[in-house]
Amino acid sequence: MRALNRKLFRDLFALKGQAAAIAAVIASGVMTLIISVSTLDALSLTQQRFYQDYHFADVFADLKRAPDSLTERLREIPGVNQVETRVQAPVRMEVPGFADPVRGLLLSIPDGRQPVLNQLHLREGRLPDSGRSDQVAISDAFAEAHALRAGDGLRVIINGRMTTLRVSGVVLSPEFIYQIAPTDLLPDYERYGILWMNRRALAHAYGMDGAFNNVVVSLQAGATSAAVIDHLDRLLARYGGIGAYGREDQPSHRFLHEELRQLRAQAVILPTIFLLVSAFLLNVVMGRIIRSQREQVAVLKAFGYRNRDIAAHYGMLTGLIVLAGCALGVGLGVWAGTHLAAIYTEYFRFPELRFRLQAWVLVLAVAVAAGAAMLGTLRSVWSSVSLPPAEAMRPEPPARFRRSLLERVVPDRWLDQGTRIVLRNLGRHPAKAGLSVLGIAMSVGLLVMGAYQIGAVNHMLDTQYRLVLRMDVHLTFSDPTPARVAAELRHQPGVLGVETYRSVPVRLLAGHREYRTAIQGLDERPRLRQLLDAGRQPQSLPPEGLLLTGYLARDLGLEVGDSVQVEVLEGHRRTVRLPLVGVVDEPLGVSAYMRRDALNRMMREGPVVSGAWLLVDRSLEPALFERLWDLPGVAGIGMIADAERNIREYMGDTILMFALVFVLLAGSIAFAVVYNNARIAFAERARELATLQVLGYSRAEVSAILVGEIMALTVVALPVGWAIGTGFAWALNQAFSMDMFRIPLVLTPGAYGFATAAVLAASAVAAVLVVRRLHRLDKVSVLKAVE
Amino acid sequence: MVFETRGLTKTYRMGEVEIHALRGVDLDLYAAELVVMLGASGSGKSTLLNIMGGLDTATGGRVRYRDQDLTRASDHALTEFRRDHVGFVFQFYNLIASLTARENVAIVTDISRHPMAPEEALGLVGLEDRLDHFPSQLSGGEQQRVAIARAIAKQPAVLLCDEPTGALDSKTGIRVLEALEHINREMQTTVAIITHNEVIGEMADRVVRLHDGRVVDIHTNAQRRAPAELHW
Ligand SMILES: Nc1ncnc2c1ncn2[C@@H]1O[C@H](COP(=O)(O)OP(=O)(O)OP(=O)(O)O)[C@@H](O)[C@H]1O
Ligand SMILES: [Mg+2]
């Protein structure tokens, strides 16, 4: 069948524009799947390996101080495998050449060697030498942010005393894959670092000789963390333990877990939508291309080619296009996936990222794309071969035209012949026109969804930083501090407003569900940290009772009026019941709120606070910071503007990056669909249009008919596409609600406008390309060729 | 006997109206004979030829090819029948636009048992120097001749030609007829030719006339005339 193969390649070449467009649709679908799944896979695989190879602990506990002799008793807890006791100290640092205050956490490691749990991965240099008290290993993110290398000096204030330490090495830890300060939402590597030094030296400097204030344990196979946590809590209570917790509450793990969850949602929903849309389009477009070859099918059949030969022939045509599309999609997907995964390693510090392409992803992508395209192909081949060849070889049965509905409504003289032809062409094949409309509408929908993601993320951040967090500076104290500190802060240079808060770590229990968080005790009407109600208006706090982030309340299955069991993890460690008196609408983070005086009463303490929010005069900031650092008891100073910049960067690098890739893919799909529609319309009308030109219609008039048809389809598709896009956005929104943030379902007119403009532009380009083709059309040969 | 039709009818339904293209045709075609079919436009010639060639199925009646009943043959059986036994020349040529003259012939020789070389077939219709031209680069008559080369190249047992000379001047027309006659004589191929040209009837063994879906006259020529002797 050599001649048939030659026909295959000639056809493919003749269809090159359309074939390329179809390949682009396939590539987009395949690429989406590969990016999403392999980024997710790379992160979770890397995480698993890191945890395993470096012995990430299962349970963690902080306490005030316990003697080393307790270690043996910890080891005897049933279910515990290994125990690592540590000294940890919050520190302040001065980094040469960096003006802003830097906070840090200094952790102990056994003298000169790796701990049993949470081992360190050395990126550079070595661990502190045995017996040395002036060496630290530092986290690689922190080292990178300040270009610190092994051998560099660092001034660290431990327990109020400044010492100069030398960097012995740069390390990574499974405990700080996501390295974040306790009160922050996102990492700030410049202003927060983790350091490790020899146990004896740190214990000495921090007044912890022969004692520890932090313990991590691993579990025996089959043991549950809940039992061990209970046991630990009981043992550590008299040593000032503030509640042991499992991996799910370990900040780094929790965040990574959330991120993976979000990626998983994205990895399911986006490729599903993309692949379904591409499958639909492939089916329709390939079907129509094959149908335009109906007469050739009949000729082949008349000469004795069997149905399966013909199916194989067109199957091969489609197969080559699918193959090209898949190859392109896999190539681009792996390339983009590696890059996106690399972006994530900016935020998640792993020793190395393990990227792999799993066979099932490939198989699935190719199967969906090939399946859809083949279905469209074979459907059309089938409908062509099932006609007797004599009938199929005749030109399509003369169509029965009718006056279209519009023509019947609109007075005759308003419509010229061209418009009439457009209307009747569309009316003649309502099913075909309907599929074209649906195809374009789907691509409009994809664009709306992409634009929605970008718009909604910005809307979410605007809400958080314009309406919720209205302070400039966030101060945390190392210990509860008398509330009168507010007056003192108010007199600092440049301070325009002060509000204080009390924060108490708690475990919330409702039914069988529990959640570890902190209760924020606020003023009756907090102005620097607003609590929004469902209508996004600031609400004030009732004298008693608890408010929860709406998302958390729903997650715990609570409604206003229910009572919540609150297990206090600090001080007296009592369990109390509080009524839920309201919910707070906030897009980032989850928390619990109550009046500060009520919280103080619950804690059986005087009016004390854990931190303060300041409104400041930016021009006086440097002077202010100098004074603040010298205040006793200040553990941390956070600048909201920095945090906002960080989170915007993070979103920009991750979610928005994804969204952008998808918008580009959606755009290419939109173009592919519109262009293919236009080309097919052109092929179907070539003869008619040539006839009109021969009859004396000008090029412009004839072009107007073709363009009119393309544009008419697009215009009808737009509102349908808006509706589809709204549906897609809703599906995405459902998948995207989690602890760290909830992207709201806000569809701005901008999202619709963007999608509309993009599709209109694609239509315009397609129209120009087709009109150019029309102008090059050899009228005589078209008329000569007998159909 | 090669073909035998009895009471063959074909009805097309176009919405409300029924068109009776064939209204009961009884016709026999014999081995190695050359038959010319004449009739007014719309009299059912193409319809009859298509049904005999297995391109279409009848509404009623019977059609046999040798000992094979085509009336109730499956789509698959009809395909095999066409592949192994029949060569067609279509009224509207039906060349494949993306293939050259040579390749348009090869598309048939690729799947037949004892084909001529495509070049040889094209030589028989005088197109040996247009082998690599695409249909769009050929005149209507040249396209017609490619279609004939395509039909004869497989050296079929029956050759069904729907107006093979319709678009040709008399000189080329005669060359084409010579090619058909050559096949008929040398290979004992049964040839049926549809035409509007009465003169061509003189080269036939028999002339069949159709009118309004019926065979109205069968005339046997005492003597076949060579195509070269024909004039129009
Ligand atoms: N697929 C079809 N659908 C409807 N009517 C048809 C179809 N094919 C043929 N006819 C009708 O059947 C009748 C016979 O057609 P046919 O093509 O056999 O005529 P013909 O003798 O070959 O005419 P011509 O010399 O013009 O080619 C005509 O009236 C034609 O309109
Ligand atoms: Mg005819």
CSV table of N, CA and C in Angstrom, one decimal, chain A residues 1-4 6-7 10-11 295-296 299-309 385 387-391 393 398 781 784 786-787, chain B residues 50 54-56 75-76 79-80 82-83 88 90 92-94 96-100 103 106-108 110-111 134 136 138-139 143 150 154:
chain,number,residue,atom,x,y,z
A,1,MET,N,0.8,-1.2,0.0
A,1,MET,CA,0.0,0.0,0.0
A,1,MET,C,0.9,1.2,0.0
A,2,ARG,N,1.8,1.2,-0.9
A,2,ARG,CA,2.7,2.4,-0.9
A,2,ARG,C,2.1,3.7,-1.3
A,3,ALA,N,1.2,3.5,-2.3
A,3,ALA,CA,0.5,4.8,-2.8
A,3,ALA,C,-0.3,5.4,-1.7
A,4,LEU,N,-0.9,4.5,-0.9
A,4,LEU,CA,-1.8,4.9,0.2
A,4,LEU,C,-1.0,5.6,1.3
A,6,ARG,N,1.8,7.2,0.7
A,6,ARG,CA,2.1,8.5,0.1
A,6,ARG,C,1.0,9.5,0.3
A,7,LYS,N,-0.2,9.0,0.1
A,7,LYS,CA,-1.4,9.9,0.3
A,7,LYS,C,-1.4,10.3,1.8
A,10,ARG,N,1.1,13.1,2.2
A,10,ARG,CA,0.6,14.3,1.5
A,10,ARG,C,-0.5,15.0,2.2
A,11,ASP,N,-1.5,14.2,2.7
A,11,ASP,CA,-2.6,14.7,3.4
A,11,ASP,C,-2.1,15.4,4.7
A,295,GLU,N,-15.5,11.5,0.2
A,295,GLU,CA,-15.5,11.0,-1.2
A,295,GLU,C,-14.3,10.1,-1.5
A,296,GLN,N,-13.1,10.5,-0.9
A,296,GLN,CA,-11.9,9.7,-1.1
A,296,GLN,C,-12.1,8.3,-0.5
A,299,VAL,N,-14.0,6.3,-2.9
A,299,VAL,CA,-13.2,5.8,-4.0
A,299,VAL,C,-12.4,4.6,-3.6
A,300,LEU,N,-11.7,4.8,-2.5
A,300,LEU,CA,-10.8,3.7,-2.0
A,300,LEU,C,-11.7,2.4,-1.9
A,301,LYS,N,-12.8,2.6,-1.3
A,301,LYS,CA,-13.7,1.5,-1.1
A,301,LYS,C,-14.2,0.9,-2.4
A,302,ALA,N,-14.5,1.7,-3.4
A,302,ALA,CA,-14.9,1.2,-4.7
A,302,ALA,C,-13.9,0.4,-5.3
A,303,PHE,N,-12.6,0.7,-5.0
A,303,PHE,CA,-11.6,-0.1,-5.7
A,303,PHE,C,-11.2,-1.4,-4.9
A,304,GLY,N,-11.9,-1.6,-3.8
A,304,GLY,CA,-11.8,-2.8,-3.1
A,304,GLY,C,-10.9,-2.7,-1.8
A,305,TYR,N,-10.6,-1.5,-1.4
A,305,TYR,CA,-10.0,-1.4,-0.1
A,305,TYR,C,-11.0,-1.7,1.0
A,306,ARG,N,-10.5,-2.5,1.9
A,306,ARG,CA,-11.4,-3.0,2.9
A,306,ARG,C,-11.6,-1.9,4.0
A,307,ASN,N,-12.7,-2.1,4.7
A,307,ASN,CA,-13.0,-1.1,5.8
A,307,ASN,C,-11.8,-1.0,6.7
A,308,ARG,N,-11.2,-2.1,7.0
A,308,ARG,CA,-10.1,-2.0,8.0
A,308,ARG,C,-8.9,-1.3,7.4
A,309,ASP,N,-8.6,-1.5,6.1
A,309,ASP,CA,-7.5,-0.8,5.5
A,309,ASP,C,-7.7,0.7,5.6
A,385,VAL,N,-17.7,4.8,5.5
A,385,VAL,CA,-17.7,3.5,4.8
A,385,VAL,C,-19.0,2.7,4.9
A,387,LEU,N,-21.8,3.9,4.2
A,387,LEU,CA,-22.6,4.3,3.0
A,387,LEU,C,-22.2,3.4,1.8
A,388,PRO,N,-23.1,3.0,0.9
A,388,PRO,CA,-22.6,2.4,-0.3
A,388,PRO,C,-21.7,3.4,-1.1
A,389,PRO,N,-20.6,2.9,-1.6
A,389,PRO,CA,-19.7,3.9,-2.3
A,389,PRO,C,-20.3,4.7,-3.3
A,390,ALA,N,-21.3,4.2,-4.0
A,390,ALA,CA,-21.9,5.0,-5.1
A,390,ALA,C,-22.6,6.2,-4.5
A,391,GLU,N,-23.1,6.1,-3.3
A,391,GLU,CA,-23.8,7.2,-2.7
A,391,GLU,C,-22.8,8.2,-2.1
A,393,MET,N,-19.8,8.7,-3.1
A,393,MET,CA,-19.1,9.5,-4.0
A,393,MET,C,-19.8,10.7,-4.6
A,398,PRO,N,-27.8,17.3,-1.6
A,398,PRO,CA,-28.1,18.8,-1.6
A,398,PRO,C,-28.8,19.2,-0.3
A,781,SER,N,-9.3,26.5,-10.7
A,781,SER,CA,-9.1,25.1,-10.4
A,781,SER,C,-10.1,24.6,-9.4
A,784,LYS,N,-13.0,23.9,-11.5
A,784,LYS,CA,-12.8,22.8,-12.4
A,784,LYS,C,-12.9,21.4,-11.7
A,786,VAL,N,-14.0,18.5,-10.0
A,786,VAL,CA,-15.4,18.0,-9.8
A,786,VAL,C,-15.5,17.3,-8.5
A,787,GLU,N,-16.5,17.6,-7.8
A,787,GLU,CA,-16.6,17.0,-6.4
A,787,GLU,C,-16.9,15.6,-6.5
B,50,ASN,N,-23.7,0.8,-11.2
B,50,ASN,CA,-23.2,0.8,-9.8
B,50,ASN,C,-23.6,-0.4,-9.1
B,54,GLY,N,-21.3,-3.6,-7.6
B,54,GLY,CA,-21.3,-3.7,-6.1
B,54,GLY,C,-21.0,-2.4,-5.4
B,55,LEU,N,-21.2,-1.3,-6.1
B,55,LEU,CA,-21.1,0.0,-5.4
B,55,LEU,C,-22.3,0.4,-4.7
B,56,ASP,N,-23.4,-0.2,-5.0
B,56,ASP,CA,-24.7,0.2,-4.5
B,56,ASP,C,-25.5,-1.1,-4.4
B,75,ASP,N,-21.4,-6.2,3.0
B,75,ASP,CA,-20.5,-5.1,2.6
B,75,ASP,C,-19.1,-5.7,2.4
B,76,HIS,N,-18.7,-6.6,3.3
B,76,HIS,CA,-17.4,-7.2,3.2
B,76,HIS,C,-17.3,-8.0,1.9
B,79,THR,N,-17.0,-5.8,-1.1
B,79,THR,CA,-15.6,-5.2,-1.2
B,79,THR,C,-14.7,-6.2,-1.8
B,80,GLU,N,-14.7,-7.5,-1.4
B,80,GLU,CA,-13.8,-8.5,-1.9
B,80,GLU,C,-14.1,-8.7,-3.4
B,82,ARG,N,-15.3,-6.4,-5.6
B,82,ARG,CA,-14.8,-5.3,-6.3
B,82,ARG,C,-13.3,-5.4,-6.4
B,83,ARG,N,-12.7,-5.8,-5.3
B,83,ARG,CA,-11.2,-5.9,-5.3
B,83,ARG,C,-10.7,-6.9,-6.3
B,88,PHE,N,-13.4,0.0,-12.4
B,88,PHE,CA,-14.4,1.1,-12.6
B,88,PHE,C,-13.8,2.3,-13.3
B,90,PHE,N,-15.3,6.0,-13.3
B,90,PHE,CA,-16.5,6.8,-12.8
B,90,PHE,C,-16.8,7.9,-13.7
B,92,PHE,N,-17.5,10.8,-12.8
B,92,PHE,CA,-16.9,12.0,-12.3
B,92,PHE,C,-15.4,11.8,-11.9
B,93,TYR,N,-14.8,10.9,-12.6
B,93,TYR,CA,-13.3,10.5,-12.5
B,93,TYR,C,-13.0,10.0,-11.1
B,94,ASN,N,-13.3,10.9,-10.1
B,94,ASN,CA,-12.9,10.6,-8.7
B,94,ASN,C,-11.5,10.2,-8.5
B,96,ILE,N,-7.8,10.9,-6.7
B,96,ILE,CA,-7.5,11.4,-5.4
B,96,ILE,C,-6.5,12.6,-5.6
B,97,ALA,N,-7.0,13.7,-5.1
B,97,ALA,CA,-6.3,15.0,-5.5
B,97,ALA,C,-4.8,15.0,-5.0
B,98,SER,N,-4.6,14.3,-3.9
B,98,SER,CA,-3.2,14.4,-3.3
B,98,SER,C,-2.3,13.5,-3.9
B,99,LEU,N,-2.7,12.7,-4.9
B,99,LEU,CA,-1.8,11.7,-5.5
B,99,LEU,C,-1.6,12.1,-7.0
B,100,THR,N,-0.4,11.8,-7.5
B,100,THR,CA,0.0,12.0,-8.9
B,100,THR,C,-0.7,11.0,-9.8
B,103,GLU,N,0.5,7.6,-9.1
B,103,GLU,CA,0.1,7.1,-7.8
B,103,GLU,C,-1.4,6.8,-7.7
B,106,ALA,N,-1.4,3.5,-9.0
B,106,ALA,CA,-0.8,2.6,-8.1
B,106,ALA,C,-1.7,2.2,-6.9
B,107,ILE,N,-2.6,3.2,-6.6
B,107,ILE,CA,-3.4,2.9,-5.4
B,107,ILE,C,-4.3,1.7,-5.7
B,108,VAL,N,-4.5,1.4,-7.0
B,108,VAL,CA,-5.3,0.2,-7.3
B,108,VAL,C,-4.4,-1.0,-7.5
B,110,ASP,N,-1.6,-1.6,-6.2
B,110,ASP,CA,-1.1,-2.0,-4.9
B,110,ASP,C,-1.8,-3.2,-4.3
B,111,ILE,N,-3.2,-3.2,-4.6
B,111,ILE,CA,-4.0,-4.2,-4.0
B,111,ILE,C,-4.5,-5.3,-4.9
B,134,PHE,N,-0.1,16.1,-10.8
B,134,PHE,CA,-1.3,15.9,-9.9
B,134,PHE,C,-2.6,16.2,-10.7
B,136,SER,N,-4.9,18.2,-10.3
B,136,SER,CA,-5.2,19.6,-10.6
B,136,SER,C,-4.3,20.2,-11.7
B,138,LEU,N,-3.9,18.5,-14.5
B,138,LEU,CA,-4.3,17.9,-15.7
B,138,LEU,C,-5.6,18.4,-16.2
B,139,SER,N,-5.8,18.4,-17.5
B,139,SER,CA,-7.1,18.8,-18.1
B,139,SER,C,-8.2,17.8,-17.7
B,143,GLN,N,-7.6,13.9,-16.9
B,143,GLN,CA,-8.0,13.2,-15.7
B,143,GLN,C,-8.9,12.0,-16.0
B,150,ARG,N,-6.4,3.7,-14.5
B,150,ARG,CA,-6.5,3.2,-13.1
B,150,ARG,C,-7.5,1.9,-13.2
B,154,LYS,N,-5.5,-3.0,-13.3
B,154,LYS,CA,-5.5,-4.2,-12.5
B,154,LYS,C,-5.9,-5.5,-13.3
